[in-house]
Short mmCIF file of C-alpha atoms in Angstrom, two decimals:
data_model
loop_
_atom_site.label_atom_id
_atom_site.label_comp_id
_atom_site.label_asym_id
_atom_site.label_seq_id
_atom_site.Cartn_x
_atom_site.Cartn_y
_atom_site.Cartn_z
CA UNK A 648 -6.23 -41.55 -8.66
CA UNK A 649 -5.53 -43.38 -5.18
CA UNK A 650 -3.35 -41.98 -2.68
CA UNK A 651 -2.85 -46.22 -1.41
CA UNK A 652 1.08 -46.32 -0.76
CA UNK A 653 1.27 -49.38 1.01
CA UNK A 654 -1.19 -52.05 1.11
CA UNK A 655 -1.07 -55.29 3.60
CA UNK A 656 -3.04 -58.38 2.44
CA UNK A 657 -2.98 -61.11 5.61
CA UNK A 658 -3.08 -64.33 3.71
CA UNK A 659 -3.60 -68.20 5.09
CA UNK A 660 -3.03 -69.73 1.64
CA UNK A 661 -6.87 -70.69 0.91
CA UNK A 662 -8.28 -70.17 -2.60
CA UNK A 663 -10.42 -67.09 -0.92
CA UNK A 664 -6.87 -65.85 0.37
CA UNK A 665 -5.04 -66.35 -3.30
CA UNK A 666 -7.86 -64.40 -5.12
CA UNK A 667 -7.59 -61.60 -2.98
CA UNK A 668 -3.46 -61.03 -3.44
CA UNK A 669 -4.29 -61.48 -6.94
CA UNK A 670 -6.41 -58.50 -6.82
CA UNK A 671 -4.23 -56.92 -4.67
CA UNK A 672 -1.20 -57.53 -6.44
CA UNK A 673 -3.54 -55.87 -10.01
CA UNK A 674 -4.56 -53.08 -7.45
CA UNK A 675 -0.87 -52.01 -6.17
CA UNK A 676 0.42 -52.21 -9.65
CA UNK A 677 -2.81 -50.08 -10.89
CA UNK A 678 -1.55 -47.51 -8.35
CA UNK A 679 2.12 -47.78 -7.62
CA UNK A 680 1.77 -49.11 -4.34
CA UNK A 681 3.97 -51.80 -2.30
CA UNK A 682 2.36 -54.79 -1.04
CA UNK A 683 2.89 -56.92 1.92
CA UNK A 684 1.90 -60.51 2.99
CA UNK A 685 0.89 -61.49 6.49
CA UNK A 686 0.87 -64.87 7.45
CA UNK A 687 0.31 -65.52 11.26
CA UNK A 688 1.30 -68.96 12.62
CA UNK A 689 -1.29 -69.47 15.92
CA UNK A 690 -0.38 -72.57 17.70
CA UNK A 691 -2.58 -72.88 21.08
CA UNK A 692 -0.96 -76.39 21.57
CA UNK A 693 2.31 -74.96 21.75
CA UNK A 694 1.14 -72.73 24.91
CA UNK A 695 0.44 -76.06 26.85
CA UNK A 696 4.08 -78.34 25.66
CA UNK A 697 2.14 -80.37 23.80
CA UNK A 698 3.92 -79.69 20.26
CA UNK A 699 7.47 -80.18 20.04
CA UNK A 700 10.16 -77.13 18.58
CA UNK A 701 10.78 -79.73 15.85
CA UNK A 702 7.21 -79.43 14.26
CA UNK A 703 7.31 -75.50 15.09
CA UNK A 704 10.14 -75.40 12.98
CA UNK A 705 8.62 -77.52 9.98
CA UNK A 706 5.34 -75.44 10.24
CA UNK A 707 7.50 -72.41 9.86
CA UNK A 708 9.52 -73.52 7.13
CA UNK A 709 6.62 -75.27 5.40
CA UNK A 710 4.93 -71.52 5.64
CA UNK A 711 8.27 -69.57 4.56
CA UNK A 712 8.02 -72.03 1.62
CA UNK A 713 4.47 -71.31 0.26
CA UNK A 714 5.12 -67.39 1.41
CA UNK A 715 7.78 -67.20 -0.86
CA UNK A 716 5.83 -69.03 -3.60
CA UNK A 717 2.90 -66.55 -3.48
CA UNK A 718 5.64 -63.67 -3.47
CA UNK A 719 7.70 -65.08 -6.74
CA UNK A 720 4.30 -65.12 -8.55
CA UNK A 721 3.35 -61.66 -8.33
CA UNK A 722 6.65 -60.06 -7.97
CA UNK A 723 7.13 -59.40 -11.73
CA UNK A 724 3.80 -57.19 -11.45
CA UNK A 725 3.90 -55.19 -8.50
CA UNK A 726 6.33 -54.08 -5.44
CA UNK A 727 5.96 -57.06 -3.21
CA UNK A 728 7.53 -58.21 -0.01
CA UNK A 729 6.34 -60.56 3.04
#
């Protein structure tokens, strides 16, 4: 038996990154465990003033959406939050 609690799965919506919260999704509810998603936004453009707070915003949202997405598929199998 695991003593896993709490497992974090960063994720950057690839295939490689779906496989791996599907395993973790199987693993956490194998071994009651809650799962979180990381999804890190880096935007080196941004530093310099060269992207405006309008496309921020739509890369954020467009992000949210697909987060939430991933999340709705596995939450009917395991504890699951972002």
């Amino acid at each position: 038996m695991s003593d896993t609690k709490k497992i974090l799965v960063p994720v950057d919506f690839s295939a490689n990154s779906d496989k791996l919260v599907n395993y973790a999704a199987a693993y956490a509810a194998k071994f009651p465990a809650s799962l979180s998603l990381l999804n890190v936004i880096e935007n080196p453009l941004a530093y310099e003033g060269l992207v405006s707070a309008k496309f921020n915003e739509e890369m954020k949202a467009a992000m949210e959406s697909k987060m939430n997405k991933l999340i709705d598929e596995h939450e009917d199998k395991c504890d699951i939050s972002e």
